[in-house]
Amino acid sequence: MSENIIQATDATFDEITNSDVPVLVDYWAEWCGPCRMIAPILEEVATELDGQVKVAKLNIEDNKETAVKMAIRGIPTLMVFKNGEVIDQHVGAVSKGQLMDFLSKHTA
């Protein structure tokens, strides 16, 4: 996995998402095909937008407490946080162009 992607856990989730820089969180699981499809796109975006957006991944199988707290019903779910608050979200796989458009609303 990319050095630009943060591995979030139940224990670190609040600390990671409480940032004045937008944080994109990818809720995923090993068995999810669409999650595996967007993984390389997330790595590219994390590198290209380094400093503008933080990218984190949270495995819902290993971190059920956060998945329940955030009411994750389908994966992949992408949420954008700023200062600990959800400011945008998308459910389902996206192309790189769609993801860049989605994030462009939240970057300088």
PDB file of N, CA and C in Angstrom:
ATOM      1  N   MET A   1       0.840  -1.189   0.000  1.00  0.00           N
ATOM      2  CA  MET A   1       0.000   0.000   0.000  1.00  0.00           C
ATOM      3  C   MET A   1       0.882   1.248   0.000  1.00  0.00           C
ATOM      4  N   SER A   2       0.348   2.293  -0.550  1.00  0.00           N
ATOM      5  CA  SER A   2       1.071   3.561  -0.690  1.00  0.00           C
ATOM      6  C   SER A   2       1.440   4.146   0.670  1.00  0.00           C
ATOM      7  N   GLU A   3       2.596   4.789   0.718  1.00  0.00           N
ATOM      8  CA  GLU A   3       3.005   5.460   1.946  1.00  0.00           C
ATOM      9  C   GLU A   3       2.143   6.689   2.221  1.00  0.00           C
ATOM     10  N   ASN A   4       1.367   7.126   1.216  1.00  0.00           N
ATOM     11  CA  ASN A   4       0.495   8.293   1.377  1.00  0.00           C
ATOM     12  C   ASN A   4      -0.895   7.933   1.888  1.00  0.00           C
ATOM     13  N   ILE A   5      -1.146   6.638   2.113  1.00  0.00           N
ATOM     14  CA  ILE A   5      -2.457   6.216   2.611  1.00  0.00           C
ATOM     15  C   ILE A   5      -2.316   5.794   4.075  1.00  0.00           C
ATOM     16  N   ILE A   6      -3.185   6.347   4.909  1.00  0.00           N
ATOM     17  CA  ILE A   6      -3.187   6.073   6.338  1.00  0.00           C
ATOM     18  C   ILE A   6      -4.112   4.881   6.605  1.00  0.00           C
ATOM     19  N   GLN A   7      -3.656   3.940   7.423  1.00  0.00           N
ATOM     20  CA  GLN A   7      -4.499   2.824   7.846  1.00  0.00           C
ATOM     21  C   GLN A   7      -5.253   3.247   9.106  1.00  0.00           C
ATOM     22  N   ALA A   8      -6.543   3.476   8.983  1.00  0.00           N
ATOM     23  CA  ALA A   8      -7.360   3.879  10.133  1.00  0.00           C
ATOM     24  C   ALA A   8      -7.863   2.642  10.871  1.00  0.00           C
ATOM     25  N   THR A   9      -8.034   2.789  12.180  1.00  0.00           N
ATOM     26  CA  THR A   9      -8.603   1.738  13.016  1.00  0.00           C
ATOM     27  C   THR A   9      -9.656   2.379  13.915  1.00  0.00           C
ATOM     28  N   ASP A  10     -10.395   1.540  14.644  1.00  0.00           N
ATOM     29  CA  ASP A  10     -11.347   2.079  15.614  1.00  0.00           C
ATOM     30  C   ASP A  10     -10.639   3.038  16.575  1.00  0.00           C
ATOM     31  N   ALA A  11      -9.414   2.672  16.985  1.00  0.00           N
ATOM     32  CA  ALA A  11      -8.675   3.465  17.972  1.00  0.00           C
ATOM     33  C   ALA A  11      -8.167   4.796  17.410  1.00  0.00           C
ATOM     34  N   THR A  12      -7.851   4.843  16.106  1.00  0.00           N
ATOM     35  CA  THR A  12      -7.239   6.052  15.539  1.00  0.00           C
ATOM     36  C   THR A  12      -8.189   6.888  14.691  1.00  0.00           C
ATOM     37  N   PHE A  13      -9.398   6.403  14.455  1.00  0.00           N
ATOM     38  CA  PHE A  13     -10.323   7.029  13.513  1.00  0.00           C
ATOM     39  C   PHE A  13     -10.594   8.509  13.827  1.00  0.00           C
ATOM     40  N   ASP A  14     -10.962   8.811  15.073  1.00  0.00           N
ATOM     41  CA  ASP A  14     -11.308  10.199  15.425  1.00  0.00           C
ATOM     42  C   ASP A  14     -10.101  11.122  15.266  1.00  0.00           C
ATOM     43  N   GLU A  15      -8.930  10.648  15.661  1.00  0.00           N
ATOM     44  CA  GLU A  15      -7.717  11.461  15.531  1.00  0.00           C
ATOM     45  C   GLU A  15      -7.402  11.747  14.058  1.00  0.00           C
ATOM     46  N   ILE A  16      -7.563  10.735  13.199  1.00  0.00           N
ATOM     47  CA  ILE A  16      -7.264  10.892  11.774  1.00  0.00           C
ATOM     48  C   ILE A  16      -8.244  11.857  11.105  1.00  0.00           C
ATOM     49  N   THR A  17      -9.522  11.732  11.418  1.00  0.00           N
ATOM     50  CA  THR A  17     -10.540  12.536  10.731  1.00  0.00           C
ATOM     51  C   THR A  17     -10.672  13.950  11.293  1.00  0.00           C
ATOM     52  N   ASN A  18     -10.101  14.199  12.466  1.00  0.00           N
ATOM     53  CA  ASN A  18     -10.168  15.541  13.056  1.00  0.00           C
ATOM     54  C   ASN A  18      -8.989  16.356  12.550  1.00  0.00           C
ATOM     55  N   SER A  19      -9.099  16.803  11.302  1.00  0.00           N
ATOM     56  CA  SER A  19      -8.016  17.514  10.625  1.00  0.00           C
ATOM     57  C   SER A  19      -8.589  18.706   9.880  1.00  0.00           C
ATOM     58  N   ASP A  20      -7.804  19.800   9.808  1.00  0.00           N
ATOM     59  CA  ASP A  20      -8.274  20.941   9.027  1.00  0.00           C
ATOM     60  C   ASP A  20      -8.019  20.739   7.539  1.00  0.00           C
ATOM     61  N   VAL A  21      -7.233  19.702   7.202  1.00  0.00           N
ATOM     62  CA  VAL A  21      -7.065  19.283   5.807  1.00  0.00           C
ATOM     63  C   VAL A  21      -8.139  18.228   5.535  1.00  0.00           C
ATOM     64  N   PRO A  22      -8.844  18.298   4.397  1.00  0.00           N
ATOM     65  CA  PRO A  22      -9.863  17.273   4.117  1.00  0.00           C
ATOM     66  C   PRO A  22      -9.265  15.862   4.181  1.00  0.00           C
ATOM     67  N   VAL A  23     -10.029  14.945   4.766  1.00  0.00           N
ATOM     68  CA  VAL A  23      -9.605  13.548   4.888  1.00  0.00           C
ATOM     69  C   VAL A  23     -10.620  12.677   4.156  1.00  0.00           C
ATOM     70  N   LEU A  24     -10.155  11.957   3.129  1.00  0.00           N
ATOM     71  CA  LEU A  24     -10.996  11.000   2.412  1.00  0.00           C
ATOM     72  C   LEU A  24     -10.831   9.652   3.081  1.00  0.00           C
ATOM     73  N   VAL A  25     -11.922   9.086   3.590  1.00  0.00           N
ATOM     74  CA  VAL A  25     -11.879   7.759   4.214  1.00  0.00           C
ATOM     75  C   VAL A  25     -12.581   6.773   3.304  1.00  0.00           C
ATOM     76  N   ASP A  26     -11.870   5.694   2.982  1.00  0.00           N
ATOM     77  CA  ASP A  26     -12.406   4.591   2.185  1.00  0.00           C
ATOM     78  C   ASP A  26     -12.742   3.459   3.140  1.00  0.00           C
ATOM     79  N   TYR A  27     -14.033   3.146   3.253  1.00  0.00           N
ATOM     80  CA  TYR A  27     -14.483   2.003   4.055  1.00  0.00           C
ATOM     81  C   TYR A  27     -14.514   0.809   3.111  1.00  0.00           C
ATOM     82  N   TRP A  28     -13.802  -0.265   3.443  1.00  0.00           N
ATOM     83  CA  TRP A  28     -13.611  -1.377   2.521  1.00  0.00           C
ATOM     84  C   TRP A  28     -13.506  -2.701   3.284  1.00  0.00           C
ATOM     85  N   ALA A  29     -13.461  -3.804   2.512  1.00  0.00           N
ATOM     86  CA  ALA A  29     -13.212  -5.141   3.065  1.00  0.00           C
ATOM     87  C   ALA A  29     -12.464  -5.965   2.014  1.00  0.00           C
ATOM     88  N   GLU A  30     -11.699  -6.946   2.471  1.00  0.00           N
ATOM     89  CA  GLU A  30     -10.903  -7.805   1.576  1.00  0.00           C
ATOM     90  C   GLU A  30     -11.763  -8.484   0.505  1.00  0.00           C
ATOM     91  N   TRP A  31     -12.965  -8.922   0.878  1.00  0.00           N
ATOM     92  CA  TRP A  31     -13.818  -9.707  -0.021  1.00  0.00           C
ATOM     93  C   TRP A  31     -14.564  -8.851  -1.044  1.00  0.00           C
ATOM     94  N   CYS A  32     -14.431  -7.534  -0.970  1.00  0.00           N
ATOM     95  CA  CYS A  32     -15.194  -6.614  -1.819  1.00  0.00           C
ATOM     96  C   CYS A  32     -14.459  -6.336  -3.128  1.00  0.00           C
ATOM     97  N   GLY A  33     -14.986  -6.845  -4.231  1.00  0.00           N
ATOM     98  CA  GLY A  33     -14.382  -6.642  -5.543  1.00  0.00           C
ATOM     99  C   GLY A  33     -14.252  -5.175  -5.936  1.00  0.00           C
ATOM    100  N   PRO A  34     -15.323  -4.387  -5.851  1.00  0.00           N
ATOM    101  CA  PRO A  34     -15.218  -2.966  -6.191  1.00  0.00           C
ATOM    102  C   PRO A  34     -14.212  -2.219  -5.304  1.00  0.00           C
ATOM    103  N   CYS A  35     -14.072  -2.648  -4.048  1.00  0.00           N
ATOM    104  CA  CYS A  35     -13.079  -2.031  -3.151  1.00  0.00           C
ATOM    105  C   CYS A  35     -11.671  -2.273  -3.689  1.00  0.00           C
ATOM    106  N   ARG A  36     -11.418  -3.488  -4.146  1.00  0.00           N
ATOM    107  CA  ARG A  36     -10.098  -3.810  -4.712  1.00  0.00           C
ATOM    108  C   ARG A  36      -9.873  -3.054  -6.015  1.00  0.00           C
ATOM    109  N   MET A  37     -10.952  -2.826  -6.781  1.00  0.00           N
ATOM    110  CA  MET A  37     -10.828  -2.093  -8.049  1.00  0.00           C
ATOM    111  C   MET A  37     -10.409  -0.637  -7.833  1.00  0.00           C
ATOM    112  N   ILE A  38     -10.909   0.008  -6.786  1.00  0.00           N
ATOM    113  CA  ILE A  38     -10.585   1.420  -6.587  1.00  0.00           C
ATOM    114  C   ILE A  38      -9.303   1.629  -5.781  1.00  0.00           C
ATOM    115  N   ALA A  39      -8.746   0.582  -5.197  1.00  0.00           N
ATOM    116  CA  ALA A  39      -7.532   0.728  -4.374  1.00  0.00           C
ATOM    117  C   ALA A  39      -6.391   1.412  -5.124  1.00  0.00           C
ATOM    118  N   PRO A  40      -6.062   0.997  -6.378  1.00  0.00           N
ATOM    119  CA  PRO A  40      -4.967   1.695  -7.066  1.00  0.00           C
ATOM    120  C   PRO A  40      -5.302   3.150  -7.400  1.00  0.00           C
ATOM    121  N   ILE A  41      -6.579   3.437  -7.619  1.00  0.00           N
ATOM    122  CA  ILE A  41      -7.003   4.818  -7.890  1.00  0.00           C
ATOM    123  C   ILE A  41      -6.779   5.671  -6.643  1.00  0.00           C
ATOM    124  N   LEU A  42      -7.118   5.122  -5.486  1.00  0.00           N
ATOM    125  CA  LEU A  42      -6.912   5.853  -4.237  1.00  0.00           C
ATOM    126  C   LEU A  42      -5.431   6.128  -4.007  1.00  0.00           C
ATOM    127  N   GLU A  43      -4.575   5.160  -4.355  1.00  0.00           N
ATOM    128  CA  GLU A  43      -3.133   5.359  -4.196  1.00  0.00           C
ATOM    129  C   GLU A  43      -2.636   6.484  -5.103  1.00  0.00           C
ATOM    130  N   GLU A  44      -3.107   6.508  -6.345  1.00  0.00           N
ATOM    131  CA  GLU A  44      -2.714   7.579  -7.270  1.00  0.00           C
ATOM    132  C   GLU A  44      -3.171   8.939  -6.749  1.00  0.00           C
ATOM    133  N   VAL A  45      -4.415   9.014  -6.316  1.00  0.00           N
ATOM    134  CA  VAL A  45      -4.983  10.271  -5.830  1.00  0.00           C
ATOM    135  C   VAL A  45      -4.259  10.727  -4.562  1.00  0.00           C
ATOM    136  N   ALA A  46      -3.932   9.793  -3.676  1.00  0.00           N
ATOM    137  CA  ALA A  46      -3.217  10.142  -2.441  1.00  0.00           C
ATOM    138  C   ALA A  46      -1.867  10.762  -2.766  1.00  0.00           C
ATOM    139  N   THR A  47      -1.203  10.252  -3.799  1.00  0.00           N
ATOM    140  CA  THR A  47       0.091  10.794  -4.207  1.00  0.00           C
ATOM    141  C   THR A  47      -0.076  12.147  -4.890  1.00  0.00           C
ATOM    142  N   GLU A  48      -1.025  12.231  -5.821  1.00  0.00           N
ATOM    143  CA  GLU A  48      -1.222  13.469  -6.587  1.00  0.00           C
ATOM    144  C   GLU A  48      -1.726  14.626  -5.735  1.00  0.00           C
ATOM    145  N   LEU A  49      -2.543  14.331  -4.744  1.00  0.00           N
ATOM    146  CA  LEU A  49      -3.124  15.387  -3.907  1.00  0.00           C
ATOM    147  C   LEU A  49      -2.451  15.475  -2.537  1.00  0.00           C
ATOM    148  N   ASP A  50      -1.248  14.926  -2.426  1.00  0.00           N
ATOM    149  CA  ASP A  50      -0.507  14.970  -1.168  1.00  0.00           C
ATOM    150  C   ASP A  50      -0.394  16.410  -0.689  1.00  0.00           C
ATOM    151  N   GLY A  51      -0.781  16.641   0.562  1.00  0.00           N
ATOM    152  CA  GLY A  51      -0.757  17.997   1.108  1.00  0.00           C
ATOM    153  C   GLY A  51      -2.092  18.713   0.992  1.00  0.00           C
ATOM    154  N   GLN A  52      -2.931  18.283   0.043  1.00  0.00           N
ATOM    155  CA  GLN A  52      -4.252  18.900  -0.138  1.00  0.00           C
ATOM    156  C   GLN A  52      -5.362  18.062   0.471  1.00  0.00           C
ATOM    157  N   VAL A  53      -5.175  16.726   0.434  1.00  0.00           N
ATOM    158  CA  VAL A  53      -6.149  15.775   0.964  1.00  0.00           C
ATOM    159  C   VAL A  53      -5.379  14.633   1.605  1.00  0.00           C
ATOM    160  N   LYS A  54      -5.839  14.202   2.770  1.00  0.00           N
ATOM    161  CA  LYS A  54      -5.291  12.983   3.374  1.00  0.00           C
ATOM    162  C   LYS A  54      -6.210  11.843   2.948  1.00  0.00           C
ATOM    163  N   VAL A  55      -5.630  10.686   2.657  1.00  0.00           N
ATOM    164  CA  VAL A  55      -6.423   9.518   2.281  1.00  0.00           C
ATOM    165  C   VAL A  55      -6.210   8.441   3.331  1.00  0.00           C
ATOM    166  N   ALA A  56      -7.321   7.922   3.859  1.00  0.00           N
ATOM    167  CA  ALA A  56      -7.271   6.866   4.865  1.00  0.00           C
ATOM    168  C   ALA A  56      -8.171   5.720   4.429  1.00  0.00           C
ATOM    169  N   LYS A  57      -7.799   4.504   4.840  1.00  0.00           N
ATOM    170  CA  LYS A  57      -8.616   3.325   4.565  1.00  0.00           C
ATOM    171  C   LYS A  57      -8.979   2.687   5.899  1.00  0.00           C
ATOM    172  N   LEU A  58     -10.242   2.264   6.017  1.00  0.00           N
ATOM    173  CA  LEU A  58     -10.702   1.584   7.217  1.00  0.00           C
ATOM    174  C   LEU A  58     -11.340   0.266   6.811  1.00  0.00           C
ATOM    175  N   ASN A  59     -10.731  -0.836   7.229  1.00  0.00           N
ATOM    176  CA  ASN A  59     -11.272  -2.167   6.958  1.00  0.00           C
ATOM    177  C   ASN A  59     -12.447  -2.398   7.904  1.00  0.00           C
ATOM    178  N   ILE A  60     -13.661  -2.516   7.336  1.00  0.00           N
ATOM    179  CA  ILE A  60     -14.863  -2.622   8.166  1.00  0.00           C
ATOM    180  C   ILE A  60     -14.950  -3.957   8.902  1.00  0.00           C
ATOM    181  N   GLU A  61     -14.265  -4.977   8.402  1.00  0.00           N
ATOM    182  CA  GLU A  61     -14.276  -6.286   9.073  1.00  0.00           C
ATOM    183  C   GLU A  61     -13.455  -6.232  10.361  1.00  0.00           C
ATOM    184  N   ASP A  62     -12.361  -5.487  10.338  1.00  0.00           N
ATOM    185  CA  ASP A  62     -11.466  -5.395  11.492  1.00  0.00           C
ATOM    186  C   ASP A  62     -11.831  -4.257  12.432  1.00  0.00           C
ATOM    187  N   ASN A  63     -12.706  -3.365  11.987  1.00  0.00           N
ATOM    188  CA  ASN A  63     -13.047  -2.163  12.753  1.00  0.00           C
ATOM    189  C   ASN A  63     -14.554  -1.944  12.752  1.00  0.00           C
ATOM    190  N   LYS A  64     -15.252  -2.917  13.292  1.00  0.00           N
ATOM    191  CA  LYS A  64     -16.721  -2.916  13.257  1.00  0.00           C
ATOM    192  C   LYS A  64     -17.328  -1.744  14.040  1.00  0.00           C
ATOM    193  N   GLU A  65     -16.684  -1.317  15.111  1.00  0.00           N
ATOM    194  CA  GLU A  65     -17.219  -0.234  15.940  1.00  0.00           C
ATOM    195  C   GLU A  65     -17.394   1.050  15.106  1.00  0.00           C
ATOM    196  N   THR A  66     -16.377   1.407  14.338  1.00  0.00           N
ATOM    197  CA  THR A  66     -16.457   2.610  13.518  1.00  0.00           C
ATOM    198  C   THR A  66     -17.450   2.422  12.377  1.00  0.00           C
ATOM    199  N   ALA A  67     -17.462   1.243  11.769  1.00  0.00           N
ATOM    200  CA  ALA A  67     -18.397   0.979  10.675  1.00  0.00           C
ATOM    201  C   ALA A  67     -19.843   1.150  11.144  1.00  0.00           C
ATOM    202  N   VAL A  68     -20.143   0.677  12.349  1.00  0.00           N
ATOM    203  CA  VAL A  68     -21.490   0.832  12.908  1.00  0.00           C
ATOM    204  C   VAL A  68     -21.754   2.299  13.238  1.00  0.00           C
ATOM    205  N   LYS A  69     -20.799   2.951  13.887  1.00  0.00           N
ATOM    206  CA  LYS A  69     -20.954   4.358  14.280  1.00  0.00           C
ATOM    207  C   LYS A  69     -21.216   5.250  13.064  1.00  0.00           C
ATOM    208  N   MET A  70     -20.565   4.944  11.946  1.00  0.00           N
ATOM    209  CA  MET A  70     -20.707   5.762  10.739  1.00  0.00           C
ATOM    210  C   MET A  70     -21.836   5.254   9.832  1.00  0.00           C
ATOM    211  N   ALA A  71     -22.576   4.235  10.279  1.00  0.00           N
ATOM    212  CA  ALA A  71     -23.737   3.693   9.557  1.00  0.00           C
ATOM    213  C   ALA A  71     -23.377   3.244   8.138  1.00  0.00           C
ATOM    214  N   ILE A  72     -22.270   2.517   8.020  1.00  0.00           N
ATOM    215  CA  ILE A  72     -21.852   2.007   6.724  1.00  0.00           C
ATOM    216  C   ILE A  72     -22.764   0.849   6.335  1.00  0.00           C
ATOM    217  N   ARG A  73     -23.457   1.001   5.214  1.00  0.00           N
ATOM    218  CA  ARG A  73     -24.411  -0.016   4.757  1.00  0.00           C
ATOM    219  C   ARG A  73     -23.941  -0.711   3.484  1.00  0.00           C
ATOM    220  N   GLY A  74     -23.071  -0.063   2.716  1.00  0.00           N
ATOM    221  CA  GLY A  74     -22.543  -0.635   1.480  1.00  0.00           C
ATOM    222  C   GLY A  74     -21.111  -0.192   1.299  1.00  0.00           C
ATOM    223  N   ILE A  75     -20.325  -1.034   0.661  1.00  0.00           N
ATOM    224  CA  ILE A  75     -18.932  -0.665   0.410  1.00  0.00           C
ATOM    225  C   ILE A  75     -18.613  -0.877  -1.058  1.00  0.00           C
ATOM    226  N   PRO A  76     -17.668  -0.135  -1.592  1.00  0.00           N
ATOM    227  CA  PRO A  76     -16.920   0.893  -0.889  1.00  0.00           C
ATOM    228  C   PRO A  76     -17.771   2.133  -0.617  1.00  0.00           C
ATOM    229  N   THR A  77     -17.567   2.701   0.551  1.00  0.00           N
ATOM    230  CA  THR A  77     -18.135   4.007   0.877  1.00  0.00           C
ATOM    231  C   THR A  77     -16.969   4.963   1.046  1.00  0.00           C
ATOM    232  N   LEU A  78     -17.060   6.110   0.426  1.00  0.00           N
ATOM    233  CA  LEU A  78     -16.044   7.151   0.538  1.00  0.00           C
ATOM    234  C   LEU A  78     -16.664   8.331   1.260  1.00  0.00           C
ATOM    235  N   MET A  79     -16.024   8.777   2.342  1.00  0.00           N
ATOM    236  CA  MET A  79     -16.490   9.948   3.085  1.00  0.00           C
ATOM    237  C   MET A  79     -15.366  10.958   3.165  1.00  0.00           C
ATOM    238  N   VAL A  80     -15.715  12.231   3.024  1.00  0.00           N
ATOM    239  CA  VAL A  80     -14.755  13.312   3.200  1.00  0.00           C
ATOM    240  C   VAL A  80     -15.063  13.973   4.545  1.00  0.00           C
ATOM    241  N   PHE A  81     -14.034  14.077   5.376  1.00  0.00           N
ATOM    242  CA  PHE A  81     -14.142  14.708   6.688  1.00  0.00           C
ATOM    243  C   PHE A  81     -13.331  15.992   6.709  1.00  0.00           C
ATOM    244  N   LYS A  82     -13.802  16.942   7.481  1.00  0.00           N
ATOM    245  CA  LYS A  82     -13.012  18.137   7.785  1.00  0.00           C
ATOM    246  C   LYS A  82     -13.331  18.498   9.229  1.00  0.00           C
ATOM    247  N   ASN A  83     -12.275  18.631  10.035  1.00  0.00           N
ATOM    248  CA  ASN A  83     -12.426  18.927  11.463  1.00  0.00           C
ATOM    249  C   ASN A  83     -13.381  17.949  12.156  1.00  0.00           C
ATOM    250  N   GLY A  84     -13.286  16.678  11.775  1.00  0.00           N
ATOM    251  CA  GLY A  84     -14.064  15.629  12.427  1.00  0.00           C
ATOM    252  C   GLY A  84     -15.488  15.472  11.941  1.00  0.00           C
ATOM    253  N   GLU A  85     -15.917  16.310  11.010  1.00  0.00           N
ATOM    254  CA  GLU A  85     -17.293  16.268  10.504  1.00  0.00           C
ATOM    255  C   GLU A  85     -17.330  15.733   9.079  1.00  0.00           C
ATOM    256  N   VAL A  86     -18.350  14.920   8.760  1.00  0.00           N
ATOM    257  CA  VAL A  86     -18.541  14.447   7.388  1.00  0.00           C
ATOM    258  C   VAL A  86     -19.059  15.610   6.558  1.00  0.00           C
ATOM    259  N   ILE A  87     -18.340  15.934   5.471  1.00  0.00           N
ATOM    260  CA  ILE A  87     -18.792  17.029   4.614  1.00  0.00           C
ATOM    261  C   ILE A  87     -19.249  16.538   3.246  1.00  0.00           C
ATOM    262  N   ASP A  88     -18.977  15.272   2.934  1.00  0.00           N
ATOM    263  CA  ASP A  88     -19.433  14.704   1.660  1.00  0.00           C
ATOM    264  C   ASP A  88     -19.273  13.199   1.721  1.00  0.00           C
ATOM    265  N   GLN A  89     -20.042  12.483   0.896  1.00  0.00           N
ATOM    266  CA  GLN A  89     -19.865  11.031   0.824  1.00  0.00           C
ATOM    267  C   GLN A  89     -20.376  10.488  -0.498  1.00  0.00           C
ATOM    268  N   HIS A  90     -19.847   9.311  -0.833  1.00  0.00           N
ATOM    269  CA  HIS A  90     -20.235   8.606  -2.052  1.00  0.00           C
ATOM    270  C   HIS A  90     -20.185   7.111  -1.759  1.00  0.00           C
ATOM    271  N   VAL A  91     -21.194   6.383  -2.217  1.00  0.00           N
ATOM    272  CA  VAL A  91     -21.207   4.927  -2.059  1.00  0.00           C
ATOM    273  C   VAL A  91     -21.035   4.298  -3.432  1.00  0.00           C
ATOM    274  N   GLY A  92     -20.100   3.363  -3.536  1.00  0.00           N
ATOM    275  CA  GLY A  92     -19.856   2.652  -4.784  1.00  0.00           C
ATOM    276  C   GLY A  92     -18.507   3.017  -5.379  1.00  0.00           C
ATOM    277  N   ALA A  93     -18.073   2.199  -6.312  1.00  0.00           N
ATOM    278  CA  ALA A  93     -16.791   2.411  -6.972  1.00  0.00           C
ATOM    279  C   ALA A  93     -16.864   3.642  -7.870  1.00  0.00           C
ATOM    280  N   VAL A  94     -15.708   4.276  -8.053  1.00  0.00           N
ATOM    281  CA  VAL A  94     -15.609   5.460  -8.903  1.00  0.00           C
ATOM    282  C   VAL A  94     -14.372   5.342  -9.783  1.00  0.00           C
ATOM    283  N   SER A  95     -14.413   6.043 -10.910  1.00  0.00           N
ATOM    284  CA  SER A  95     -13.228   6.139 -11.756  1.00  0.00           C
ATOM    285  C   SER A  95     -12.319   7.211 -11.154  1.00  0.00           C
ATOM    286  N   LYS A  96     -11.097   7.291 -11.645  1.00  0.00           N
ATOM    287  CA  LYS A  96     -10.183   8.322 -11.143  1.00  0.00           C
ATOM    288  C   LYS A  96     -10.748   9.713 -11.434  1.00  0.00           C
ATOM    289  N   GLY A  97     -11.294   9.923 -12.610  1.00  0.00           N
ATOM    290  CA  GLY A  97     -11.880  11.216 -12.957  1.00  0.00           C
ATOM    291  C   GLY A  97     -13.024  11.586 -12.031  1.00  0.00           C
ATOM    292  N   GLN A  98     -13.885  10.619 -11.745  1.00  0.00           N
ATOM    293  CA  GLN A  98     -15.008  10.879 -10.841  1.00  0.00           C
ATOM    294  C   GLN A  98     -14.512  11.220  -9.436  1.00  0.00           C
ATOM    295  N   LEU A  99     -13.477  10.505  -8.994  1.00  0.00           N
ATOM    296  CA  LEU A  99     -12.946  10.760  -7.661  1.00  0.00           C
ATOM    297  C   LEU A  99     -12.289  12.137  -7.594  1.00  0.00           C
ATOM    298  N   MET A 100     -11.560  12.509  -8.624  1.00  0.00           N
ATOM    299  CA  MET A 100     -10.928  13.835  -8.654  1.00  0.00           C
ATOM    300  C   MET A 100     -11.997  14.941  -8.653  1.00  0.00           C
ATOM    301  N   ASP A 101     -13.081  14.738  -9.413  1.00  0.00           N
ATOM    302  CA  ASP A 101     -14.188  15.707  -9.411  1.00  0.00           C
ATOM    303  C   ASP A 101     -14.822  15.804  -8.025  1.00  0.00           C
ATOM    304  N   PHE A 102     -15.047  14.639  -7.410  1.00  0.00           N
ATOM    305  CA  PHE A 102     -15.643  14.555  -6.080  1.00  0.00           C
ATOM    306  C   PHE A 102     -14.787  15.328  -5.070  1.00  0.00           C
ATOM    307  N   LEU A 103     -13.468  15.170  -5.157  1.00  0.00           N
ATOM    308  CA  LEU A 103     -12.566  15.817  -4.203  1.00  0.00           C
ATOM    309  C   LEU A 103     -12.305  17.287  -4.524  1.00  0.00           C
ATOM    310  N   SER A 104     -12.470  17.668  -5.778  1.00  0.00           N
ATOM    311  CA  SER A 104     -12.156  19.042  -6.181  1.00  0.00           C
ATOM    312  C   SER A 104     -13.002  20.071  -5.434  1.00  0.00           C
ATOM    313  N   LYS A 105     -14.180  19.675  -4.969  1.00  0.00           N
ATOM    314  CA  LYS A 105     -15.046  20.581  -4.215  1.00  0.00           C
ATOM    315  C   LYS A 105     -14.456  20.919  -2.839  1.00  0.00           C
ATOM    316  N   HIS A 106     -13.487  20.115  -2.400  1.00  0.00           N
ATOM    317  CA  HIS A 106     -12.994  20.240  -1.026  1.00  0.00           C
ATOM    318  C   HIS A 106     -11.516  20.595  -0.947  1.00  0.00           C
ATOM    319  N   THR A 107     -10.869  20.803  -2.112  1.00  0.00           N
ATOM    320  CA  THR A 107      -9.448  21.145  -2.113  1.00  0.00           C
ATOM    321  C   THR A 107      -9.269  22.574  -2.633  1.00  0.00           C
ATOM    322  N   ALA A 108      -8.163  23.146  -2.252  1.00  0.00           N
ATOM    323  CA  ALA A 108      -7.876  24.529  -2.671  1.00  0.00           C
ATOM    324  C   ALA A 108      -7.466  24.584  -4.116  1.00  0.00           C
TER     325      ALA A 108
END
